[in-house]
Structure formats: C-alpha cells, structure tokens
PDB file of C-alpha atoms in Angstrom:
ATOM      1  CA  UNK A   1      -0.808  38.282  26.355  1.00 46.00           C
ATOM      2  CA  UNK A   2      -1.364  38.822  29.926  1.00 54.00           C
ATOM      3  CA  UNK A   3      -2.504  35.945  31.887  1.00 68.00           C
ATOM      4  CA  UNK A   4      -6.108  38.248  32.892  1.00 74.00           C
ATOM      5  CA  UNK A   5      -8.741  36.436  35.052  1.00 82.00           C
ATOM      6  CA  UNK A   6     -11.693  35.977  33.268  1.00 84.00           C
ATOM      7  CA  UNK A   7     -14.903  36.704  35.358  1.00 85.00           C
ATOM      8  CA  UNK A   8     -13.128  40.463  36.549  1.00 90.00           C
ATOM      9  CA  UNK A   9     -13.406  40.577  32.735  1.00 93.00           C
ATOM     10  CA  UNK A  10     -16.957  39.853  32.472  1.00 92.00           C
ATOM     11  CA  UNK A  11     -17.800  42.065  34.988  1.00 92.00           C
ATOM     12  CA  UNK A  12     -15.969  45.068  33.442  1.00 94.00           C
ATOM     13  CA  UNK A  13     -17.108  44.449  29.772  1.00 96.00           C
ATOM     14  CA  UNK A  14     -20.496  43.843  31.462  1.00 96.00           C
ATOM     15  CA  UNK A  15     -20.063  47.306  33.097  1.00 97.00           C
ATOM     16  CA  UNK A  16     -19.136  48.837  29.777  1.00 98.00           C
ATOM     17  CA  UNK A  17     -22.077  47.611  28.162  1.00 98.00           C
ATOM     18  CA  UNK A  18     -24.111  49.050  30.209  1.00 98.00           C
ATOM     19  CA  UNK A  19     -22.631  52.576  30.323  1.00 98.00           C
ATOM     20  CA  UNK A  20     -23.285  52.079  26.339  1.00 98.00           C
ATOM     21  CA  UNK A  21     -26.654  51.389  26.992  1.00 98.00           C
ATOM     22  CA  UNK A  22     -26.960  54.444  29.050  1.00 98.00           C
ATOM     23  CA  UNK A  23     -24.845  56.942  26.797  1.00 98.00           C
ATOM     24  CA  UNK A  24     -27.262  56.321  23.972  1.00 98.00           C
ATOM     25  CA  UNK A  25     -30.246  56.453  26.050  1.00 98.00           C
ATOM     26  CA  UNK A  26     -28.779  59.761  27.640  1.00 98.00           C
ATOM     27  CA  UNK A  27     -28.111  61.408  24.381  1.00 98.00           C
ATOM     28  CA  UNK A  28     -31.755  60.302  22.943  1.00 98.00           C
ATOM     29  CA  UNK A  29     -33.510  61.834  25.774  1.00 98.00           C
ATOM     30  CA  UNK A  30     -31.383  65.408  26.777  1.00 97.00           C
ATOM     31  CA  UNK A  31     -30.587  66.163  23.388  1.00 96.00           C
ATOM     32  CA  UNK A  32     -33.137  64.568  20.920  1.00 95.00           C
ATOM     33  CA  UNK A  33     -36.471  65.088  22.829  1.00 95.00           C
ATOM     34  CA  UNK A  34     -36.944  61.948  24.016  1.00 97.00           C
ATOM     35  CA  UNK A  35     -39.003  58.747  22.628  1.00 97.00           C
ATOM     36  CA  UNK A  36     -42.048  58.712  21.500  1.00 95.00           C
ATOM     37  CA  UNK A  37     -44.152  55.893  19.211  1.00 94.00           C
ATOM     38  CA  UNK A  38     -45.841  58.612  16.655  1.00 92.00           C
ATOM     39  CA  UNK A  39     -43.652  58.853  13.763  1.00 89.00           C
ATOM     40  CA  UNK A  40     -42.068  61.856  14.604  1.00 92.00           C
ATOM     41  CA  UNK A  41     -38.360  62.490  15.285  1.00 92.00           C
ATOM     42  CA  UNK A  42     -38.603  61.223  19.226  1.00 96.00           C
ATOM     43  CA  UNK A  43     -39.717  58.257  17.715  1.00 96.00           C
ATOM     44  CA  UNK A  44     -36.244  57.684  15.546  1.00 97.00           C
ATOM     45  CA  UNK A  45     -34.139  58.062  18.631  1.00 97.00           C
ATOM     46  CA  UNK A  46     -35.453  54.739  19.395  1.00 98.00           C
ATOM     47  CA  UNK A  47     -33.012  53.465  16.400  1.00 98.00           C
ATOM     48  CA  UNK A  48     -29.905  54.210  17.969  1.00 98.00           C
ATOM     49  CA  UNK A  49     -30.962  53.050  21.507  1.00 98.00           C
ATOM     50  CA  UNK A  50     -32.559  49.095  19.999  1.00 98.00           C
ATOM     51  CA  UNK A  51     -29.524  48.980  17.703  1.00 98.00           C
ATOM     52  CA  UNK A  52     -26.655  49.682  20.170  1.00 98.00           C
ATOM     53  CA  UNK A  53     -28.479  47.356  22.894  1.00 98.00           C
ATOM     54  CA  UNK A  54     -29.373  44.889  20.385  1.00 98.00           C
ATOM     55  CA  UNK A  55     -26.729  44.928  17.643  1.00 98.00           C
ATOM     56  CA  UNK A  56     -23.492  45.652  20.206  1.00 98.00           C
ATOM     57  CA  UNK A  57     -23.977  44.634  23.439  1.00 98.00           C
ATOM     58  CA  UNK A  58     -26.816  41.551  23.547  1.00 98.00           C
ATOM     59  CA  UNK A  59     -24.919  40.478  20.459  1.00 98.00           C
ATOM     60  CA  UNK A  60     -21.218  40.504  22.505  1.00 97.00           C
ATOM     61  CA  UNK A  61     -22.843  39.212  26.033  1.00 97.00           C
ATOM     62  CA  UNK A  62     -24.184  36.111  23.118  1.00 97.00           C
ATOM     63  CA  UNK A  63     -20.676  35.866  21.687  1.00 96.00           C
ATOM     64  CA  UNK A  64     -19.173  35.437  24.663  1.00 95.00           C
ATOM     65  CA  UNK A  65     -21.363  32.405  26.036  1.00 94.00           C
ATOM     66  CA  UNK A  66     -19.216  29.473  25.328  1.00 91.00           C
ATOM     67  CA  UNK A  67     -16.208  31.389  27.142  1.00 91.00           C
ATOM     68  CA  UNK A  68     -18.097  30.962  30.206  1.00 90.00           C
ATOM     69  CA  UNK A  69     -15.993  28.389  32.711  1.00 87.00           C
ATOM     70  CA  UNK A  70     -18.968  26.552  33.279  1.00 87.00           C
ATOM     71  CA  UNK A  71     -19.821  25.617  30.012  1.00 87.00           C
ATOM     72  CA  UNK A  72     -16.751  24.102  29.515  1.00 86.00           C
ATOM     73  CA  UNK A  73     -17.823  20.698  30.904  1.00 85.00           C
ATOM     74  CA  UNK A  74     -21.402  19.043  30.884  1.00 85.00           C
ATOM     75  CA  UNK A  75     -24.310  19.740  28.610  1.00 89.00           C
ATOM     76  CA  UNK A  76     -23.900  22.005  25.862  1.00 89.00           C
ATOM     77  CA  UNK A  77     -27.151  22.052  25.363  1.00 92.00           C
ATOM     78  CA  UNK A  78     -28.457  24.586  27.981  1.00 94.00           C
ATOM     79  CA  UNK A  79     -25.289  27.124  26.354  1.00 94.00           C
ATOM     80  CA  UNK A  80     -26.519  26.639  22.996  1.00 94.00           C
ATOM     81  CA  UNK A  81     -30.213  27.765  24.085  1.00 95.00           C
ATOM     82  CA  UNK A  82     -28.776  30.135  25.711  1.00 96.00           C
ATOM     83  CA  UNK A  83     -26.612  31.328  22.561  1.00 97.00           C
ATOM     84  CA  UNK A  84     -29.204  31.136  20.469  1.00 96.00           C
ATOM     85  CA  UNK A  85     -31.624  33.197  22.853  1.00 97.00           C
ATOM     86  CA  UNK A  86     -29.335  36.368  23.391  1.00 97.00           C
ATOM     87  CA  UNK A  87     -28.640  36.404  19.837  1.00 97.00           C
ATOM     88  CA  UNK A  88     -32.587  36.129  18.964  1.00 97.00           C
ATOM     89  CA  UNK A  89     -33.116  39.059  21.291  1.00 98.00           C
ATOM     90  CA  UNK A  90     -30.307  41.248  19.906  1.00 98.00           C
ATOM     91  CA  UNK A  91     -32.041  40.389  15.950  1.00 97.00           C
ATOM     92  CA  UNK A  92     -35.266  41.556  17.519  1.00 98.00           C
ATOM     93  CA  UNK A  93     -34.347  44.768  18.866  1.00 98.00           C
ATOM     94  CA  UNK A  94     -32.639  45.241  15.858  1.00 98.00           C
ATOM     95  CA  UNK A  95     -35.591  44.759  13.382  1.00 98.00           C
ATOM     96  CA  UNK A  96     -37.787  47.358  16.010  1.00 98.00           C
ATOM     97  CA  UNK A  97     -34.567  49.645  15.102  1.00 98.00           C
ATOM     98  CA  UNK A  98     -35.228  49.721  11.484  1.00 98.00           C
ATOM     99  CA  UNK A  99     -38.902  49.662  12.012  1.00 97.00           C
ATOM    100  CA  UNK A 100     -38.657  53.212  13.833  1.00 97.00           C
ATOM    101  CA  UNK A 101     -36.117  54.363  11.463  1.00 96.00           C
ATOM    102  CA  UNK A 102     -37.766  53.388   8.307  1.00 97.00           C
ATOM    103  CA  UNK A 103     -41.607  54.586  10.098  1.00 96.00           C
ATOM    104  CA  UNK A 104     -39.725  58.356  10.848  1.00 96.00           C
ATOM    105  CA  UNK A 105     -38.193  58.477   7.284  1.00 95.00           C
ATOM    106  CA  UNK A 106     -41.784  57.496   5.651  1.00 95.00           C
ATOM    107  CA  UNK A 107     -43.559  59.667   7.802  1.00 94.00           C
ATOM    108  CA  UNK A 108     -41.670  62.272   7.340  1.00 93.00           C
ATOM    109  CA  UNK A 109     -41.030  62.069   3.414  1.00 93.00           C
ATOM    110  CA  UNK A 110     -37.335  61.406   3.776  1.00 93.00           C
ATOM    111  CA  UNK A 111     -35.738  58.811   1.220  1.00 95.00           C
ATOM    112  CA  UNK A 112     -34.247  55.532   2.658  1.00 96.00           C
ATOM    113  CA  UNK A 113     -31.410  53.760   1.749  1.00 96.00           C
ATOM    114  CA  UNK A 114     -29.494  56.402   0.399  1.00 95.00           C
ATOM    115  CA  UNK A 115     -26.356  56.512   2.774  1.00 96.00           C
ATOM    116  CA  UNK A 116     -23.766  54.767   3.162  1.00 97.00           C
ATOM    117  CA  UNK A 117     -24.415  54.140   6.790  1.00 98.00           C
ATOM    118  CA  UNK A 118     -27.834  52.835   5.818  1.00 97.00           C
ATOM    119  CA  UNK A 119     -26.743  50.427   3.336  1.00 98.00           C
ATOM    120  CA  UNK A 120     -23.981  49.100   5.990  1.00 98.00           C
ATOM    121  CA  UNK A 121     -26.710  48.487   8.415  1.00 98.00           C
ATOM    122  CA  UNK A 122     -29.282  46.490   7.036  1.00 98.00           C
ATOM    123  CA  UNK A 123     -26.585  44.989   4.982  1.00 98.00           C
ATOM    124  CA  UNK A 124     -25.490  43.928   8.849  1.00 98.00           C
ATOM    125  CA  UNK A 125     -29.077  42.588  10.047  1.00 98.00           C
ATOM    126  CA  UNK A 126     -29.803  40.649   6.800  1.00 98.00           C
ATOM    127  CA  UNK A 127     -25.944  39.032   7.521  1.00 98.00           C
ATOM    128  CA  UNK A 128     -27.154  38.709  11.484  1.00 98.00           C
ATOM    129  CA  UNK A 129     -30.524  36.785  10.060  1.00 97.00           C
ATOM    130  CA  UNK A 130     -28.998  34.713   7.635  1.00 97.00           C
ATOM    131  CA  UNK A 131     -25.973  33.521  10.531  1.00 97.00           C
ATOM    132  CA  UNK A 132     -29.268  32.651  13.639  1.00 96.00           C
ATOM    133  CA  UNK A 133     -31.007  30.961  11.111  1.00 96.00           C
ATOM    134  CA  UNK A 134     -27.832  28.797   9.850  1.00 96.00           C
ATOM    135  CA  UNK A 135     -26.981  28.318  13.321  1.00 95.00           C
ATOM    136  CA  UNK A 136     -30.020  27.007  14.451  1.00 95.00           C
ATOM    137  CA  UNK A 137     -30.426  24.617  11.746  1.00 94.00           C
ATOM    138  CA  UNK A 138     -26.922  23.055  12.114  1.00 94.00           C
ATOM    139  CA  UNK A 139     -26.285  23.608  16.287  1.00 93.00           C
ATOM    140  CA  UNK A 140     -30.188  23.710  17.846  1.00 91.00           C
ATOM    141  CA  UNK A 141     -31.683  21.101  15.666  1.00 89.00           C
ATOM    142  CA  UNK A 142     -31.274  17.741  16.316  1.00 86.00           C
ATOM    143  CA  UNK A 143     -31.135  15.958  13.072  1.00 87.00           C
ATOM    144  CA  UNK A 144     -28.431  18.183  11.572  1.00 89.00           C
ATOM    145  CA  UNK A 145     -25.656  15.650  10.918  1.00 93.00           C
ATOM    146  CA  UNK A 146     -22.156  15.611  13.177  1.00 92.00           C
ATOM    147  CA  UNK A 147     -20.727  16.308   9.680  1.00 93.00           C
ATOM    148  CA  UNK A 148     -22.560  19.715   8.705  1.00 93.00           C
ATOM    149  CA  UNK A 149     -22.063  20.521  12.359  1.00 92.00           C
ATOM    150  CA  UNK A 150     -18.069  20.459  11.982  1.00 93.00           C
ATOM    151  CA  UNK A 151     -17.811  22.065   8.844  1.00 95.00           C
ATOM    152  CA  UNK A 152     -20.216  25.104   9.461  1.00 95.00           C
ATOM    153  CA  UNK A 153     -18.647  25.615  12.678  1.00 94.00           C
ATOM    154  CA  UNK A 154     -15.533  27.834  11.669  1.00 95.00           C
ATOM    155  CA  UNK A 155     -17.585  29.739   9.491  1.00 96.00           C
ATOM    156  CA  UNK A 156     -20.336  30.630  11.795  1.00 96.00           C
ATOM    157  CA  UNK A 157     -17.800  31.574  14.352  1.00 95.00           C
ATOM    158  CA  UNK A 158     -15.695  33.621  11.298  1.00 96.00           C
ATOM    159  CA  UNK A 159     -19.038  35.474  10.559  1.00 97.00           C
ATOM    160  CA  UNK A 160     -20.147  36.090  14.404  1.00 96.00           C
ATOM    161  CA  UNK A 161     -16.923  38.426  14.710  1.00 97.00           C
ATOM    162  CA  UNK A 162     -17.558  39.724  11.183  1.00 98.00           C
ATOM    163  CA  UNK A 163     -20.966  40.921  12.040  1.00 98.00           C
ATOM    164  CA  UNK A 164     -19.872  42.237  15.703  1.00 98.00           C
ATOM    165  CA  UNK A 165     -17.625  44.721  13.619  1.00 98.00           C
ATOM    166  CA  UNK A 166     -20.080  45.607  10.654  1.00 98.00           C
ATOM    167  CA  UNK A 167     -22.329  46.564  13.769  1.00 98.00           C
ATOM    168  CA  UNK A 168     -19.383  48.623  15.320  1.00 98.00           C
ATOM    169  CA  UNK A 169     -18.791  50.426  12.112  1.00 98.00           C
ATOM    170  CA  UNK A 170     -22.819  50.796  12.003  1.00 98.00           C
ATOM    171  CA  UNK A 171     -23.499  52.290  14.912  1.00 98.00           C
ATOM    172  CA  UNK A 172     -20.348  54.544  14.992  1.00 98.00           C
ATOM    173  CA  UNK A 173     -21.007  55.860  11.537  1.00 98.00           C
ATOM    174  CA  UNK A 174     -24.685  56.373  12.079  1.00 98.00           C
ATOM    175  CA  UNK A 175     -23.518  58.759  15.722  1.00 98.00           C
ATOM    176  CA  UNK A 176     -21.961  60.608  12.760  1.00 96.00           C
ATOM    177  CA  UNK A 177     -24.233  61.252  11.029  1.00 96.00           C
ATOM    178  CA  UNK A 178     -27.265  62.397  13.074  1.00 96.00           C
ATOM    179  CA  UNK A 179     -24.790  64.460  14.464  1.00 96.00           C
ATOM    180  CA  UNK A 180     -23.989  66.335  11.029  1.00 94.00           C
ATOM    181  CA  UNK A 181     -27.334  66.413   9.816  1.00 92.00           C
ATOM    182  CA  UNK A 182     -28.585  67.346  13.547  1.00 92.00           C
ATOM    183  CA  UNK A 183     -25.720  70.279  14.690  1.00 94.00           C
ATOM    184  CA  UNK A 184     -26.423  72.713  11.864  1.00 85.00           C
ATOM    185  CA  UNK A 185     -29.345  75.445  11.091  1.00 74.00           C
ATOM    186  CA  UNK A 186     -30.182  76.377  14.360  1.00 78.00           C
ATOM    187  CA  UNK A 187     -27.663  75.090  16.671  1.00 85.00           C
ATOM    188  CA  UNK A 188     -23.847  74.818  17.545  1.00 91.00           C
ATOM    189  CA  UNK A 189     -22.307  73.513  14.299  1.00 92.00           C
ATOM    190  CA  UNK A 190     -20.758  70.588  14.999  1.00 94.00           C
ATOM    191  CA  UNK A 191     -17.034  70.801  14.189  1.00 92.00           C
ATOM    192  CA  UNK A 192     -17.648  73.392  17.034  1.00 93.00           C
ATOM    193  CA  UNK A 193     -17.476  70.729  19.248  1.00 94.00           C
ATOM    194  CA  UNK A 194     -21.003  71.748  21.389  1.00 95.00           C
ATOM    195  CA  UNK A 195     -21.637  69.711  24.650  1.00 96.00           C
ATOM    196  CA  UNK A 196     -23.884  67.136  22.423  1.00 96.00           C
ATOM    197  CA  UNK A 197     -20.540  66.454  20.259  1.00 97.00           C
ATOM    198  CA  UNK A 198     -18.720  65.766  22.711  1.00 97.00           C
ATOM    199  CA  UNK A 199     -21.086  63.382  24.190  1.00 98.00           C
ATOM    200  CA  UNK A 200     -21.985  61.475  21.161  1.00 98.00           C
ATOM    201  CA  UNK A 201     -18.357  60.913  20.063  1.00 98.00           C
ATOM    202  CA  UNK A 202     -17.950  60.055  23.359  1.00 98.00           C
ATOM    203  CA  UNK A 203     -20.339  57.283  22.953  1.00 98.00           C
ATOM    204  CA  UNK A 204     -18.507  55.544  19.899  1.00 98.00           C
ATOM    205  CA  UNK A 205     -15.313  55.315  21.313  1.00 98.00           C
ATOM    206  CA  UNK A 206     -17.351  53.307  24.382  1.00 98.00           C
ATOM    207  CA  UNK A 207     -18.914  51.108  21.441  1.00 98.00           C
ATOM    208  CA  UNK A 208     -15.495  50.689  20.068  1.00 98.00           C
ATOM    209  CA  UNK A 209     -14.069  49.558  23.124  1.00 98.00           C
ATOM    210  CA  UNK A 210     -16.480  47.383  24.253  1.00 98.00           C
ATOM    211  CA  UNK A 211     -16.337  45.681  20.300  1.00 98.00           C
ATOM    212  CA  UNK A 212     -12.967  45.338  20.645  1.00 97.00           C
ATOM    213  CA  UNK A 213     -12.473  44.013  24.302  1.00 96.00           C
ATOM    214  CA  UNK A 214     -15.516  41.494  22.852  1.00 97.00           C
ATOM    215  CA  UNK A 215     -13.368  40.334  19.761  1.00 97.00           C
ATOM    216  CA  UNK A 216     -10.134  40.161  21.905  1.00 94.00           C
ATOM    217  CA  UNK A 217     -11.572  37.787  24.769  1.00 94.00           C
ATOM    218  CA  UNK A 218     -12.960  35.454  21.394  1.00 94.00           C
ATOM    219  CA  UNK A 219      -9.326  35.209  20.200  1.00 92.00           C
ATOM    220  CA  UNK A 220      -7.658  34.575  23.617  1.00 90.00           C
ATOM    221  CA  UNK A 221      -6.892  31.067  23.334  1.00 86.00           C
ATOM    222  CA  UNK A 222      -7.168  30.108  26.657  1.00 85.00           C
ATOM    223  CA  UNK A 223     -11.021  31.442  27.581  1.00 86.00           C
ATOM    224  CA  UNK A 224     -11.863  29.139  24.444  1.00 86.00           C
ATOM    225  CA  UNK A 225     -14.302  26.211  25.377  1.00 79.00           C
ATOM    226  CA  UNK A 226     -12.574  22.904  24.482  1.00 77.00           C
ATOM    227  CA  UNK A 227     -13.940  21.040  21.193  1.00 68.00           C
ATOM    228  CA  UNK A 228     -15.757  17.903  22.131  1.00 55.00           C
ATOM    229  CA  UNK A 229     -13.546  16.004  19.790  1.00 43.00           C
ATOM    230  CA  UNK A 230     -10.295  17.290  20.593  1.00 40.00           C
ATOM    231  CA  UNK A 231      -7.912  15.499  23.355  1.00 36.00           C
ATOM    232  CA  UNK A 232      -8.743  17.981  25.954  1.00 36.00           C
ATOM    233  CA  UNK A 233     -12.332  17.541  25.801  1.00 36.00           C
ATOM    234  CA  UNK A 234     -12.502  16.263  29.224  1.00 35.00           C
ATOM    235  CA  UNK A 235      -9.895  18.171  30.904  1.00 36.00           C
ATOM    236  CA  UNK A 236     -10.800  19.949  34.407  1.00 35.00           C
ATOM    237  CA  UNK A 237     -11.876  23.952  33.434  1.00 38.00           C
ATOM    238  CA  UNK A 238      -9.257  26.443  35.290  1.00 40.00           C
ATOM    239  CA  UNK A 239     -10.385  27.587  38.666  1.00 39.00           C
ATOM    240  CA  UNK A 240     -12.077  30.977  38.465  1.00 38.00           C
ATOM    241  CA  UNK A 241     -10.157  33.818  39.698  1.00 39.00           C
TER     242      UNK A 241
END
C-alpha cells in the first residue's frame, strides 16, 4: 500500500463526511419538503438524515479514534471516553431515526418491518446496542478483568467493521427505496433518471466511499495503535506528516 500520511487523511474523510451529511440533508429538504416533527412525510426525512449522520459518519469518526497519533502513547483512558462517546451519539441519532420512521409509518397506516431494508436496519442498531454495551462493560468499566478485556477485544473490533458495513448496505438500500416508492404516480419515474435520481444515487456512492476509505484506514497496519502488551508498546509514534 502506499505509504499515505495520515492526518491529510483525516481531513479528507472528514471532508467527505460532511458532504454526506449535506447530500442527505439537501435531498430531504429540495426534494422531500423538508422536516417537520408532526407525523407526516417531512417528518420521515428526518430518518435518512439521523441515520447517515449517526449510523455512517459519527460511527466512522468513533472507529477511527485509536488511529489517532496521539493516542498512541499515554492514557488510554481519555480515547476510550472518547470512543465510547462518538459511538453513544451515533446509537442516539440512530434510535431518533427509527423513532421518526416508525411515528410516519403509524401515523400514516403503513406496515413496518416488511422490507428487506427494514429488517437490515434495525437488525444493524440492535447489533450497534448490543457491541456499546459489551464494550463498555469490558473497556470503560474498571473491574472488568485484564482477561475478558483481551479476549473480547478482537471480537469487538471484528463486529465494529461488521456493523460499519450493515449500516452502508442500510442506508444505500433504504436511498433505493424511497426513491422507487417516491419517483412514480405523479412524477419522473425513476429509471428515467430525473434530477432527484441522480442526486440520491449520487449520495450512496459518497456513503460507500466514505465506508470504505473508513474500513481501509482500520486495516492499514501501520495507523494501528500499538497493544499495551506487545514489544512496541512504548515505541515513539511516527511524526505527523
């Protein structure tokens, strides 16, 4: 692999988040009507928005703590609150997300659960809960043996990616269909390819990217915070370039 610098890195996937951030917004407001807290269908486009912010980018930026330079040497402590906050956020938008979704469906008379987008994405948050709540019990708490620590570890950090890309395939699948339920009686159909289309698809190739770049910088080897065990524990972090 190239030998990239790391914080030009940050800044782009921070960039990139953001655009995401904006894309969805953007789409919400031009082409759905907006946001609104009434049950209605302004207040579903708050879905997309909390779970893209929440479930994509929150949950990346909270991946990528530990591949931060400087908390490669002193306490880990501060990083794991840290950690632990980001991801707490990202669950919380994310349960507002279903709130609006499930409020607009009831309100509304539409049946939930019935997709298969639907059952990938709650399937997602209950994984998301059941991973913050294991990893504050073995990383945040303080009598949670050295033991339980080292043998959770590779499994929390197995199920962090697996989650990142359940919440990829979430949010790209659920741009597909609003779009096919949305571009019909009325409108430009959508294999038409109308400005919205274009847009929207537009916007999960950006959450693609930015799940992807996210997964890539957790494999690199050397962005990977040393293990407190291992022989390199105390080595020097690289200088940042």
């Amino acid at each position: 692999m190239l030998d990239l610098p790391f914080l030009p890195f940050c800044v782009l996937l921070g960039g990139l988040g953001f655009v995401c951030v904006i894309f969805v917004s953007a789409w919400c407001q031009h082409w759905r009507g907006g946001f609104a807290l009434d049950g209605s269908a302004q207040m579903f486009n708050w879905h997309p928005v909390l779970m893209v912010t929440g479930m994509v980018v929150l949950y990346g930026a909270a991946a990528l703590v530990y591949r931060l330079p400087p908390a490669w040497s002193g306490p880990k402590l501060p990083w794991k609150v840290l950690h632990g906050t980001l991801a707490g956020t990202a669950f919380g938008l994310a349960v507002l997300g279903l709130a609006a979704v499930f409020r607009f469906h009831n309100d509304h008379g539409t049946p939930n659960m019935y997709s298969l987008h639907s059952w990938l994405g709650l399937a997602t948050v209950l994984l998301f809960s059941c991973q913050w709540l294991a990893g504050f019990s073995a990383f945040l708490l303080p009598w949670a043996p050295v033991w339980l620590r080292a043998l959770y570890k590779p499994v929390h950090i197995f199920f962090g990616s697996t989650i990142l890309m359940l919440s990829m395939a979430s949010c790209v699948s659920g741009i597909n269909e609003k779009l096919f339920f949305s571009l019909k009686n009325g409108t430009t159909e959508y294999k038409r390819l109308p400005a919205e289309a274009v847009f929207a698809n537009m916007l999960g190739l950006l959450i693609l990217l930015f799940g992807v770049l996210v997964l890539g910088a957790l494999a690199r080897p050397s962005w990977k915070r040393p293990d407190a065990d291992s022989s390199d524990s105390c080595q020097v972090p690289a200088p940042l370039r």
